[in-house]
PDB file of C-alpha atoms (C1' of nucleotides) in Angstrom:
ATOM      1  CA  MET S   1      40.912 -62.847  58.438  1.00  0.00           C
ATOM      2  CA  ALA S   2      39.103 -60.881  61.112  1.00  0.00           C
ATOM      3  CA  LYS S   3      40.535 -57.755  59.594  1.00  0.00           C
ATOM      4  CA  PRO S   4      40.241 -54.817  61.930  1.00  0.00           C
ATOM      5  CA  GLN S   5      38.725 -52.742  59.150  1.00  0.00           C
ATOM      6  CA  ASP S   6      35.963 -55.296  58.832  1.00  0.00           C
ATOM      7  CA  ARG S   7      35.305 -55.180  62.540  1.00  0.00           C
ATOM      8  CA  GLN S   8      35.025 -51.479  62.337  1.00  0.00           C
ATOM      9  CA  LEU S   9      32.554 -51.681  59.470  1.00  0.00           C
ATOM     10  CA  VAL S  10      30.445 -54.161  61.364  1.00  0.00           C
ATOM     11  CA  GLU S  11      30.466 -51.969  64.442  1.00  0.00           C
ATOM     12  CA  GLN S  12      29.420 -49.015  62.363  1.00  0.00           C
ATOM     13  CA  TRP S  13      26.585 -50.997  60.831  1.00  0.00           C
ATOM     14  CA  ARG S  14      25.316 -52.294  64.142  1.00  0.00           C
ATOM     15  CA  SER S  15      25.438 -48.926  65.722  1.00  0.00           C
ATOM     16  CA  MET S  16      23.412 -47.576  62.843  1.00  0.00           C
ATOM     17  CA  GLN S  17      20.891 -50.350  63.209  1.00  0.00           C
ATOM     18  CA  THR S  18      20.556 -49.623  66.878  1.00  0.00           C
ATOM     19  CA  THR S  19      19.934 -45.914  66.555  1.00  0.00           C
ATOM     20  CA  TYR S  20      17.686 -46.530  63.608  1.00  0.00           C
ATOM     21  CA  PHE S  21      15.463 -48.980  65.434  1.00  0.00           C
ATOM     22  CA  GLN S  22      15.449 -47.045  68.666  1.00  0.00           C
ATOM     23  CA  THR S  23      14.452 -43.864  66.948  1.00  0.00           C
ATOM     24  CA  ALA S  24      11.929 -45.461  64.656  1.00  0.00           C
ATOM     25  CA  GLY S  25      10.459 -47.325  67.612  1.00  0.00           C
ATOM     26  CA  ALA S  26      10.118 -44.183  69.693  1.00  0.00           C
ATOM     27  CA  LEU S  27       8.505 -42.321  66.806  1.00  0.00           C
ATOM     28  CA  GLU S  28       6.196 -45.198  66.039  1.00  0.00           C
ATOM     29  CA  ARG S  29       4.974 -45.538  69.599  1.00  0.00           C
ATOM     30  CA  ALA S  30       4.483 -41.816  70.129  1.00  0.00           C
ATOM     31  CA  LEU S  31       2.635 -41.215  66.868  1.00  0.00           C
ATOM     32  CA  GLU S  32       0.545 -44.304  67.315  1.00  0.00           C
ATOM     33  CA  SER S  33      -0.526 -43.500  70.840  1.00  0.00           C
ATOM     34  CA  LYS S  34      -1.065 -39.780  70.425  1.00  0.00           C
ATOM     35  CA  PHE S  35      -2.341 -39.513  66.884  1.00  0.00           C
ATOM     36  CA  ASN S  36      -3.298 -42.987  65.822  1.00  0.00           C
ATOM     37  CA  ILE S  37      -1.022 -43.098  62.832  1.00  0.00           C
ATOM     38  CA  GLY S  38       2.072 -45.135  62.113  1.00  0.00           C
ATOM     39  CA  LEU S  39       5.476 -43.747  61.312  1.00  0.00           C
ATOM     40  CA  THR S  40       5.146 -44.451  57.603  1.00  0.00           C
ATOM     41  CA  GLU S  41       1.819 -42.685  57.494  1.00  0.00           C
ATOM     42  CA  PHE S  42       3.368 -39.646  59.099  1.00  0.00           C
ATOM     43  CA  GLU S  43       6.271 -39.707  56.719  1.00  0.00           C
ATOM     44  CA  ILE S  44       3.960 -39.546  53.739  1.00  0.00           C
ATOM     45  CA  LEU S  45       1.946 -36.741  55.304  1.00  0.00           C
ATOM     46  CA  ASP S  46       5.206 -34.967  55.903  1.00  0.00           C
ATOM     47  CA  LEU S  47       6.328 -35.327  52.311  1.00  0.00           C
ATOM     48  CA  VAL S  48       3.016 -34.170  50.941  1.00  0.00           C
ATOM     49  CA  ALA S  49       2.953 -31.236  53.333  1.00  0.00           C
ATOM     50  CA  GLU S  50       6.362 -30.207  52.070  1.00  0.00           C
ATOM     51  CA  SER S  51       5.451 -30.104  48.430  1.00  0.00           C
ATOM     52  CA  ALA S  52       2.812 -27.458  48.688  1.00  0.00           C
ATOM     53  CA  ASP S  53       3.065 -26.998  44.956  1.00  0.00           C
ATOM     54  CA  ALA S  54       1.232 -29.176  42.486  1.00  0.00           C
ATOM     55  CA  ALA S  55       2.459 -32.178  40.512  1.00  0.00           C
ATOM     56  CA  CYS S  56       1.335 -35.689  39.771  1.00  0.00           C
ATOM     57  CA  ARG S  57       2.835 -36.668  43.021  1.00  0.00           C
ATOM     58  CA  MET S  58       2.321 -40.304  43.902  1.00  0.00           C
ATOM     59  CA  LYS S  59       5.212 -41.106  41.603  1.00  0.00           C
ATOM     60  CA  GLN S  60       7.521 -38.268  42.563  1.00  0.00           C
ATOM     61  CA  LEU S  61       6.993 -38.991  46.218  1.00  0.00           C
ATOM     62  CA  GLY S  62       8.334 -42.445  45.602  1.00  0.00           C
ATOM     63  CA  GLU S  63      11.600 -40.903  44.532  1.00  0.00           C
ATOM     64  CA  ARG S  64      11.977 -39.179  47.859  1.00  0.00           C
ATOM     65  CA  THR S  65      11.684 -42.175  50.098  1.00  0.00           C
ATOM     66  CA  PRO S  66      13.161 -45.655  50.183  1.00  0.00           C
ATOM     67  CA  MET S  67       9.631 -47.077  50.177  1.00  0.00           C
ATOM     68  CA  THR S  68       8.457 -49.451  47.503  1.00  0.00           C
ATOM     69  CA  GLN S  69       5.818 -48.353  45.021  1.00  0.00           C
ATOM     70  CA  SER S  70       3.598 -51.019  46.468  1.00  0.00           C
ATOM     71  CA  ALA S  71       4.168 -49.857  50.013  1.00  0.00           C
ATOM     72  CA  MET S  72       3.444 -46.265  49.033  1.00  0.00           C
ATOM     73  CA  SER S  73       0.216 -47.287  47.432  1.00  0.00           C
ATOM     74  CA  LYS S  74      -0.953 -49.054  50.564  1.00  0.00           C
ATOM     75  CA  VAL S  75       0.056 -46.317  52.955  1.00  0.00           C
ATOM     76  CA  VAL S  76      -1.703 -43.742  50.833  1.00  0.00           C
ATOM     77  CA  ASP S  77      -4.717 -45.985  50.772  1.00  0.00           C
ATOM     78  CA  ARG S  78      -4.777 -46.103  54.565  1.00  0.00           C
ATOM     79  CA  LEU S  79      -4.360 -42.343  54.791  1.00  0.00           C
ATOM     80  CA  ASP S  80      -7.172 -41.890  52.343  1.00  0.00           C
ATOM     81  CA  LYS S  81      -9.466 -44.169  54.301  1.00  0.00           C
ATOM     82  CA  ALA S  82      -8.521 -42.286  57.451  1.00  0.00           C
ATOM     83  CA  GLY S  83      -9.595 -39.087  55.735  1.00  0.00           C
ATOM     84  CA  LEU S  84      -6.204 -37.454  56.025  1.00  0.00           C
ATOM     85  CA  ILE S  85      -5.306 -37.296  52.391  1.00  0.00           C
ATOM     86  CA  SER S  86      -7.169 -37.236  49.105  1.00  0.00           C
ATOM     87  CA  ARG S  87      -6.248 -38.792  45.792  1.00  0.00           C
ATOM     88  CA  GLN S  88      -7.339 -36.925  42.701  1.00  0.00           C
ATOM     89  CA  SER S  89      -6.720 -38.121  39.239  1.00  0.00           C
ATOM     90  CA  CYS S  90      -4.371 -36.125  37.129  1.00  0.00           C
ATOM     91  CA  GLU S  91      -5.882 -34.649  34.029  1.00  0.00           C
ATOM     92  CA  ASP S  92      -2.878 -34.646  31.787  1.00  0.00           C
ATOM     93  CA  ASP S  93      -1.989 -38.228  32.615  1.00  0.00           C
ATOM     94  CA  ARG S  94      -4.827 -40.289  33.893  1.00  0.00           C
ATOM     95  CA  ARG S  95      -2.562 -43.000  35.245  1.00  0.00           C
ATOM     96  CA  SER S  96      -1.107 -40.638  37.818  1.00  0.00           C
ATOM     97  CA  LEU S  97      -2.578 -39.259  41.004  1.00  0.00           C
ATOM     98  CA  TYR S  98      -2.427 -35.960  42.766  1.00  0.00           C
ATOM     99  CA  LEU S  99      -2.131 -36.238  46.500  1.00  0.00           C
ATOM    100  CA  GLU S 100      -3.442 -33.538  48.771  1.00  0.00           C
ATOM    101  CA  LEU S 101      -3.806 -33.167  52.498  1.00  0.00           C
ATOM    102  CA  THR S 102      -7.344 -32.786  53.723  1.00  0.00           C
ATOM    103  CA  ASP S 103      -7.967 -30.213  56.426  1.00  0.00           C
ATOM    104  CA  ALA S 104      -7.907 -32.960  59.013  1.00  0.00           C
ATOM    105  CA  GLY S 105      -4.667 -34.218  57.525  1.00  0.00           C
ATOM    106  CA  ARG S 106      -3.071 -30.808  57.617  1.00  0.00           C
ATOM    107  CA  ALA S 107      -4.134 -30.271  61.215  1.00  0.00           C
ATOM    108  CA  LEU S 108      -2.911 -33.636  62.350  1.00  0.00           C
ATOM    109  CA  HIS S 109       0.354 -33.182  60.540  1.00  0.00           C
ATOM    110  CA  ARG S 110       0.977 -29.849  62.177  1.00  0.00           C
ATOM    111  CA  GLN S 111       0.631 -31.336  65.642  1.00  0.00           C
ATOM    112  CA  ALA S 112       2.392 -34.585  64.915  1.00  0.00           C
ATOM    113  CA  ALA S 113       5.337 -32.792  63.350  1.00  0.00           C
ATOM    114  CA  VAL S 114       6.118 -31.103  66.651  1.00  0.00           C
ATOM    115  CA  GLU S 115       6.276 -34.457  68.381  1.00  0.00           C
ATOM    116  CA  HIS S 116       8.261 -35.935  65.523  1.00  0.00           C
ATOM    117  CA  ARG S 117      10.928 -33.244  65.508  1.00  0.00           C
ATOM    118  CA  ALA S 118      11.218 -33.385  69.270  1.00  0.00           C
ATOM    119  CA  LEU S 119      11.849 -37.101  69.221  1.00  0.00           C
ATOM    120  CA  LEU S 120      14.357 -36.771  66.397  1.00  0.00           C
ATOM    121  CA  ARG S 121      16.211 -34.207  68.422  1.00  0.00           C
ATOM    122  CA  GLU S 122      16.126 -36.478  71.426  1.00  0.00           C
ATOM    123  CA  ASN S 123      17.419 -39.459  69.503  1.00  0.00           C
ATOM    124  CA  LEU S 124      19.735 -37.987  66.907  1.00  0.00           C
ATOM    125  CA  GLY S 125      20.472 -34.680  68.491  1.00  0.00           C
ATOM    126  CA  THR S 126      24.146 -33.861  68.847  1.00  0.00           C
ATOM    127  CA  ASP S 127      23.581 -31.857  71.985  1.00  0.00           C
TER     128      ASP S 127
ATOM    129  CA  MET G   1       8.041 -22.563  62.664  1.00  0.00           C
ATOM    130  CA  ALA G   2       9.943 -24.448  60.019  1.00  0.00           C
ATOM    131  CA  LYS G   3      13.046 -23.946  62.106  1.00  0.00           C
ATOM    132  CA  PRO G   4      16.177 -24.620  60.122  1.00  0.00           C
ATOM    133  CA  GLN G   5      17.446 -26.870  62.900  1.00  0.00           C
ATOM    134  CA  ASP G   6      14.379 -28.996  62.460  1.00  0.00           C
ATOM    135  CA  ARG G   7      14.931 -29.230  58.735  1.00  0.00           C
ATOM    136  CA  GLN G   8      18.422 -30.344  59.360  1.00  0.00           C
ATOM    137  CA  LEU G   9      17.288 -33.047  61.768  1.00  0.00           C
ATOM    138  CA  VAL G  10      14.766 -34.292  59.270  1.00  0.00           C
ATOM    139  CA  GLU G  11      17.383 -34.394  56.543  1.00  0.00           C
ATOM    140  CA  GLN G  12      19.679 -36.318  58.803  1.00  0.00           C
ATOM    141  CA  TRP G  13      16.953 -38.806  59.625  1.00  0.00           C
ATOM    142  CA  ARG G  14      15.957 -39.329  56.002  1.00  0.00           C
ATOM    143  CA  SER G  15      19.488 -39.770  54.905  1.00  0.00           C
ATOM    144  CA  MET G  16      19.928 -42.380  57.590  1.00  0.00           C
ATOM    145  CA  GLN G  17      16.803 -44.164  56.501  1.00  0.00           C
ATOM    146  CA  THR G  18      17.999 -44.210  52.947  1.00  0.00           C
ATOM    147  CA  THR G  19      21.394 -45.658  53.620  1.00  0.00           C
ATOM    148  CA  TYR G  20      19.903 -48.069  56.082  1.00  0.00           C
ATOM    149  CA  PHE G  21      17.349 -49.446  53.660  1.00  0.00           C
ATOM    150  CA  GLN G  22      19.698 -49.472  50.719  1.00  0.00           C
ATOM    151  CA  THR G  23      22.319 -51.355  52.641  1.00  0.00           C
ATOM    152  CA  ALA G  24      19.906 -53.736  54.295  1.00  0.00           C
ATOM    153  CA  GLY G  25      18.265 -54.383  50.945  1.00  0.00           C
ATOM    154  CA  ALA G  26      21.547 -55.127  49.222  1.00  0.00           C
ATOM    155  CA  LEU G  27      22.569 -57.469  52.030  1.00  0.00           C
ATOM    156  CA  GLU G  28      19.209 -59.158  52.072  1.00  0.00           C
ATOM    157  CA  ARG G  29      19.180 -59.808  48.339  1.00  0.00           C
ATOM    158  CA  ALA G  30      22.753 -61.033  48.201  1.00  0.00           C
ATOM    159  CA  LEU G  31      22.465 -63.372  51.172  1.00  0.00           C
ATOM    160  CA  GLU G  32      19.130 -64.652  50.032  1.00  0.00           C
ATOM    161  CA  SER G  33      20.212 -65.421  46.501  1.00  0.00           C
ATOM    162  CA  LYS G  34      23.644 -66.817  47.259  1.00  0.00           C
ATOM    163  CA  PHE G  35      23.091 -68.570  50.565  1.00  0.00           C
ATOM    164  CA  ASN G  36      19.393 -68.862  51.036  1.00  0.00           C
ATOM    165  CA  ILE G  37      19.289 -67.008  54.316  1.00  0.00           C
ATOM    166  CA  GLY G  38      17.837 -63.661  55.264  1.00  0.00           C
ATOM    167  CA  LEU G  39      19.762 -60.786  56.757  1.00  0.00           C
ATOM    168  CA  THR G  40      18.440 -61.413  60.253  1.00  0.00           C
ATOM    169  CA  GLU G  41      19.467 -65.035  60.042  1.00  0.00           C
ATOM    170  CA  PHE G  42      22.952 -64.006  59.081  1.00  0.00           C
ATOM    171  CA  GLU G  43      23.133 -61.504  61.863  1.00  0.00           C
ATOM    172  CA  ILE G  44      22.366 -64.151  64.423  1.00  0.00           C
ATOM    173  CA  LEU G  45      24.883 -66.523  62.900  1.00  0.00           C
ATOM    174  CA  ASP G  46      27.366 -63.695  63.062  1.00  0.00           C
ATOM    175  CA  LEU G  47      26.697 -62.999  66.714  1.00  0.00           C
ATOM    176  CA  VAL G  48      26.924 -66.639  67.668  1.00  0.00           C
ATOM    177  CA  ALA G  49      30.106 -67.036  65.659  1.00  0.00           C
ATOM    178  CA  GLU G  50      31.612 -64.144  67.574  1.00  0.00           C
ATOM    179  CA  SER G  51      30.957 -65.502  71.016  1.00  0.00           C
ATOM    180  CA  ALA G  52      33.020 -68.624  70.680  1.00  0.00           C
ATOM    181  CA  ASP G  53      32.949 -68.933  74.438  1.00  0.00           C
ATOM    182  CA  ALA G  54      30.112 -70.534  76.331  1.00  0.00           C
ATOM    183  CA  ALA G  55      27.145 -68.970  78.081  1.00  0.00           C
ATOM    184  CA  CYS G  56      23.399 -69.379  78.149  1.00  0.00           C
ATOM    185  CA  ARG G  57      23.282 -67.286  75.076  1.00  0.00           C
ATOM    186  CA  MET G  58      19.820 -66.849  73.702  1.00  0.00           C
ATOM    187  CA  LYS G  59      19.276 -64.204  76.336  1.00  0.00           C
ATOM    188  CA  GLN G  60      22.612 -62.478  76.106  1.00  0.00           C
ATOM    189  CA  LEU G  61      22.363 -62.341  72.353  1.00  0.00           C
ATOM    190  CA  GLY G  62      19.226 -60.355  72.784  1.00  0.00           C
ATOM    191  CA  GLU G  63      21.215 -57.676  74.508  1.00  0.00           C
ATOM    192  CA  ARG G  64      23.455 -57.259  71.520  1.00  0.00           C
ATOM    193  CA  THR G  65      20.821 -56.564  68.916  1.00  0.00           C
ATOM    194  CA  PRO G  66      17.775 -54.360  68.650  1.00  0.00           C
ATOM    195  CA  MET G  67      15.698 -57.436  67.915  1.00  0.00           C
ATOM    196  CA  THR G  68      12.764 -58.395  70.069  1.00  0.00           C
ATOM    197  CA  GLN G  69      12.925 -61.506  72.187  1.00  0.00           C
ATOM    198  CA  SER G  70      10.111 -62.864  70.125  1.00  0.00           C
ATOM    199  CA  ALA G  71      11.885 -62.128  66.864  1.00  0.00           C
ATOM    200  CA  MET G  72      15.061 -63.757  68.135  1.00  0.00           C
ATOM    201  CA  SER G  73      13.182 -66.855  69.089  1.00  0.00           C
ATOM    202  CA  LYS G  74      11.707 -67.194  65.631  1.00  0.00           C
ATOM    203  CA  VAL G  75      14.913 -66.515  63.765  1.00  0.00           C
ATOM    204  CA  VAL G  76      16.727 -69.059  65.879  1.00  0.00           C
ATOM    205  CA  ASP G  77      13.928 -71.467  65.199  1.00  0.00           C
ATOM    206  CA  ARG G  78      14.374 -71.034  61.461  1.00  0.00           C
ATOM    207  CA  LEU G  79      18.126 -71.430  61.743  1.00  0.00           C
ATOM    208  CA  ASP G  80      17.622 -74.574  63.756  1.00  0.00           C
ATOM    209  CA  LYS G  81      15.247 -76.026  61.200  1.00  0.00           C
ATOM    210  CA  ALA G  82      17.724 -75.127  58.481  1.00  0.00           C
ATOM    211  CA  GLY G  83      20.341 -77.098  60.379  1.00  0.00           C
ATOM    212  CA  LEU G  84      22.669 -74.145  60.815  1.00  0.00           C
ATOM    213  CA  ILE G  85      22.450 -73.785  64.545  1.00  0.00           C
ATOM    214  CA  SER G  86      21.644 -76.035  67.466  1.00  0.00           C
ATOM    215  CA  ARG G  87      19.839 -75.238  70.665  1.00  0.00           C
ATOM    216  CA  GLN G  88      20.944 -77.128  73.727  1.00  0.00           C
ATOM    217  CA  SER G  89      19.394 -76.733  77.067  1.00  0.00           C
ATOM    218  CA  CYS G  90      21.471 -75.192  79.774  1.00  0.00           C
ATOM    219  CA  GLU G  91      22.115 -77.440  82.712  1.00  0.00           C
ATOM    220  CA  ASP G  92      22.368 -74.848  85.412  1.00  0.00           C
ATOM    221  CA  ASP G  93      19.213 -73.071  84.308  1.00  0.00           C
ATOM    222  CA  ARG G  94      16.871 -75.164  82.303  1.00  0.00           C
ATOM    223  CA  ARG G  95      14.926 -72.172  81.026  1.00  0.00           C
ATOM    224  CA  SER G  96      17.917 -70.967  79.072  1.00  0.00           C
ATOM    225  CA  LEU G  97      19.435 -72.261  75.879  1.00  0.00           C
ATOM    226  CA  TYR G  98      22.918 -72.611  74.570  1.00  0.00           C
ATOM    227  CA  LEU G  99      23.242 -71.739  70.945  1.00  0.00           C
ATOM    228  CA  GLU G 100      25.918 -73.317  68.822  1.00  0.00           C
ATOM    229  CA  LEU G 101      26.767 -73.249  65.167  1.00  0.00           C
ATOM    230  CA  THR G 102      26.590 -76.596  63.450  1.00  0.00           C
ATOM    231  CA  ASP G 103      29.362 -77.427  60.996  1.00  0.00           C
ATOM    232  CA  ALA G 104      27.089 -76.408  58.163  1.00  0.00           C
ATOM    233  CA  GLY G 105      26.321 -73.194  59.979  1.00  0.00           C
ATOM    234  CA  ARG G 106      29.956 -72.404  60.540  1.00  0.00           C
ATOM    235  CA  ALA G 107      30.801 -73.082  56.915  1.00  0.00           C
ATOM    236  CA  LEU G 108      27.973 -71.000  55.610  1.00  0.00           C
ATOM    237  CA  HIS G 109      28.800 -68.185  57.958  1.00  0.00           C
ATOM    238  CA  ARG G 110      32.406 -68.125  56.849  1.00  0.00           C
ATOM    239  CA  GLN G 111      31.427 -67.661  53.230  1.00  0.00           C
ATOM    240  CA  ALA G 112      28.522 -65.330  53.830  1.00  0.00           C
ATOM    241  CA  ALA G 113      30.615 -63.094  56.053  1.00  0.00           C
ATOM    242  CA  VAL G 114      32.916 -62.290  53.148  1.00  0.00           C
ATOM    243  CA  GLU G 115      29.976 -61.155  51.073  1.00  0.00           C
ATOM    244  CA  HIS G 116      28.503 -59.291  54.016  1.00  0.00           C
ATOM    245  CA  ARG G 117      31.643 -57.303  54.771  1.00  0.00           C
ATOM    246  CA  ALA G 118      32.145 -56.518  51.114  1.00  0.00           C
ATOM    247  CA  LEU G 119      28.669 -55.081  50.822  1.00  0.00           C
ATOM    248  CA  LEU G 120      29.068 -53.109  54.013  1.00  0.00           C
ATOM    249  CA  ARG G 121      32.238 -51.616  52.638  1.00  0.00           C
ATOM    250  CA  GLU G 122      30.481 -50.810  49.399  1.00  0.00           C
ATOM    251  CA  ASN G 123      27.560 -49.136  51.139  1.00  0.00           C
ATOM    252  CA  LEU G 124      29.073 -47.564  54.230  1.00  0.00           C
ATOM    253  CA  GLY G 125      32.684 -47.398  53.198  1.00  0.00           C
ATOM    254  CA  THR G 126      34.254 -44.001  53.559  1.00  0.00           C
ATOM    255  CA  ASP G 127      36.583 -44.575  50.637  1.00  0.00           C
TER     256      ASP G 127
ATOM    257  C1'  DA Q   1       7.879 -76.753 101.624  1.00  0.00           C
ATOM    258  C1'  DC Q   2       4.379 -73.587  99.735  1.00  0.00           C
ATOM    259  C1'  DA Q   3       2.619 -69.586  97.643  1.00  0.00           C
ATOM    260  C1'  DA Q   4       3.622 -65.485  94.918  1.00  0.00           C
ATOM    261  C1'  DC Q   5       6.675 -63.366  91.935  1.00  0.00           C
ATOM    262  C1'  DT Q   6      10.117 -63.148  88.384  1.00  0.00           C
ATOM    263  C1'  DT Q   7      12.766 -64.737  84.414  1.00  0.00           C
ATOM    264  C1'  DA Q   8      13.800 -67.462  79.845  1.00  0.00           C
ATOM    265  C1'  DT Q   9      11.823 -68.939  75.741  1.00  0.00           C
ATOM    266  C1'  DA Q  10       7.808 -70.207  72.605  1.00  0.00           C
ATOM    267  C1'  DT Q  11       3.605 -69.325  70.198  1.00  0.00           C
ATOM    268  C1'  DG Q  12      -0.733 -67.327  67.919  1.00  0.00           C
ATOM    269  C1'  DA Q  13      -3.092 -63.464  66.033  1.00  0.00           C
ATOM    270  C1'  DC Q  14      -2.323 -59.659  63.448  1.00  0.00           C
ATOM    271  C1'  DG Q  15      -0.321 -55.706  60.617  1.00  0.00           C
ATOM    272  C1'  DC Q  16       2.788 -54.140  57.303  1.00  0.00           C
ATOM    273  C1'  DG Q  17       6.128 -54.541  53.524  1.00  0.00           C
ATOM    274  C1'  DT Q  18       7.663 -57.180  49.376  1.00  0.00           C
ATOM    275  C1'  DC Q  19       7.332 -59.488  45.141  1.00  0.00           C
ATOM    276  C1'  DA Q  20       4.862 -60.608  41.166  1.00  0.00           C
ATOM    277  C1'  DT Q  21       1.118 -59.587  38.612  1.00  0.00           C
ATOM    278  C1'  DT Q  22      -2.804 -56.958  36.691  1.00  0.00           C
ATOM    279  C1'  DG Q  23      -5.308 -53.156  34.559  1.00  0.00           C
ATOM    280  C1'  DA Q  24      -5.384 -49.065  32.607  1.00  0.00           C
ATOM    281  C1'  DA Q  25      -3.306 -45.165  30.077  1.00  0.00           C
ATOM    282  C1'  DT Q  26       0.393 -43.437  27.299  1.00  0.00           C
ATOM    283  C1'  DG Q  27       4.152 -43.393  23.909  1.00  0.00           C
ATOM    284  C1'  DA Q  28       6.551 -44.746  19.686  1.00  0.00           C
ATOM    285  C1'  DC Q  29       6.686 -45.841  15.267  1.00  0.00           C
ATOM    286  C1'  DA Q  30       5.651 -48.039  10.912  1.00  0.00           C
TER     287       DA Q  30
ATOM    288  C1'  DT Y   1      -4.204 -45.614  13.081  1.00  0.00           C
ATOM    289  C1'  DG Y   2      -2.969 -50.096  14.858  1.00  0.00           C
ATOM    290  C1'  DT Y   3       0.347 -52.724  17.281  1.00  0.00           C
ATOM    291  C1'  DC Y   4       3.847 -53.302  20.814  1.00  0.00           C
ATOM    292  C1'  DA Y   5       6.302 -51.705  24.601  1.00  0.00           C
ATOM    293  C1'  DT Y   6       6.353 -48.848  28.626  1.00  0.00           C
ATOM    294  C1'  DT Y   7       4.703 -46.485  32.733  1.00  0.00           C
ATOM    295  C1'  DC Y   8       1.558 -45.564  36.934  1.00  0.00           C
ATOM    296  C1'  DA Y   9      -0.962 -47.413  40.371  1.00  0.00           C
ATOM    297  C1'  DA Y  10      -3.553 -51.298  42.819  1.00  0.00           C
ATOM    298  C1'  DT Y  11      -3.942 -55.965  44.523  1.00  0.00           C
ATOM    299  C1'  DG Y  12      -3.262 -60.851  46.415  1.00  0.00           C
ATOM    300  C1'  DA Y  13      -0.197 -64.168  48.305  1.00  0.00           C
ATOM    301  C1'  DC Y  14       3.236 -64.534  51.435  1.00  0.00           C
ATOM    302  C1'  DG Y  15       6.959 -63.821  55.062  1.00  0.00           C
ATOM    303  C1'  DC Y  16       8.597 -61.552  58.992  1.00  0.00           C
ATOM    304  C1'  DG Y  17       8.258 -58.751  63.155  1.00  0.00           C
ATOM    305  C1'  DT Y  18       5.387 -57.246  67.149  1.00  0.00           C
ATOM    306  C1'  DC Y  19       2.389 -57.513  70.922  1.00  0.00           C
ATOM    307  C1'  DA Y  20       0.201 -60.162  74.249  1.00  0.00           C
ATOM    308  C1'  DT Y  21       0.178 -64.307  76.232  1.00  0.00           C
ATOM    309  C1'  DA Y  22       1.513 -69.115  77.560  1.00  0.00           C
ATOM    310  C1'  DT Y  23       4.614 -72.467  79.561  1.00  0.00           C
ATOM    311  C1'  DA Y  24       8.110 -73.826  82.243  1.00  0.00           C
ATOM    312  C1'  DA Y  25      11.815 -73.055  85.574  1.00  0.00           C
ATOM    313  C1'  DG Y  26      13.906 -70.547  89.032  1.00  0.00           C
ATOM    314  C1'  DT Y  27      13.561 -67.301  93.313  1.00  0.00           C
ATOM    315  C1'  DT Y  28      11.998 -65.381  97.687  1.00  0.00           C
ATOM    316  C1'  DG Y  29       9.889 -65.131 102.077  1.00  0.00           C
ATOM    317  C1'  DT Y  30       7.504 -67.282 105.608  1.00  0.00           C
TER     318       DT Y  30
END
DNA sequence: ACAACTTATATGACGCGTCATTGAATGACA
DNA sequence: TGTCATTCAATGACGCGTCATATAAGTTGT
């Protein structure tokens, strides 16, 4: 009992939790105060911005994040209502949705990304 | 723009998010289904179990986890109601609280810890 | 001993994520 | 082509965490 390997695992886990929450918290606060969006919102913007190509994305996006389908749906809904993203139905499969940044969304993302990267560097940076 | 260093930071962050959520999810589900407690509950039990010594703990515990004071208070409340922990007022400072595992709490923690460590190994293990 | 401040925990309102379910569209196959 | 199963997205109920605040106890300075 109280195997040293276990202790080490637990330490590793806690340390991960700590950096995770610290970083997420910093990102959350900065994005919220400067751009009025939450971290999850930004993360979706970021994913959509990355895939400049087309595709019935809603689904594929889900594969690139640990978010639930349900969560995705709600975040996208918020982004839509905020006018940052637009959902367009897919013609070859009318269950799916295309996601696209609006101009406002693209602009906001460009600015927010700078802040985001800076904070990542600050929190995860190996410098 | 699109600096490769930035990309690398983002990758690092996403990968961390993924392992964090996967691991937390696995822990959550296992603890919930086998012991009827959430991950946070277990984590508090774990912390209390570790500090076998005395102290006005509620506060000090807060320093060992990224949880909010408010969150702590509520988790402890749940654990108390579940009969796993007991809150006793501190005599030298009646604002503070001693936390102590009940027998049930200690027993549950002993079993749950095995599961917990196993899942950590499975998810974070470098083997 | 009295104000004004600080510290330890609790609580209420609120937002977000999760689970389970629904609705709609598609696929598979006789 | 009609049925049954499957897949994509949306929704409502619910739980937990957060922020702002409340309450109570301790501290400090005069």
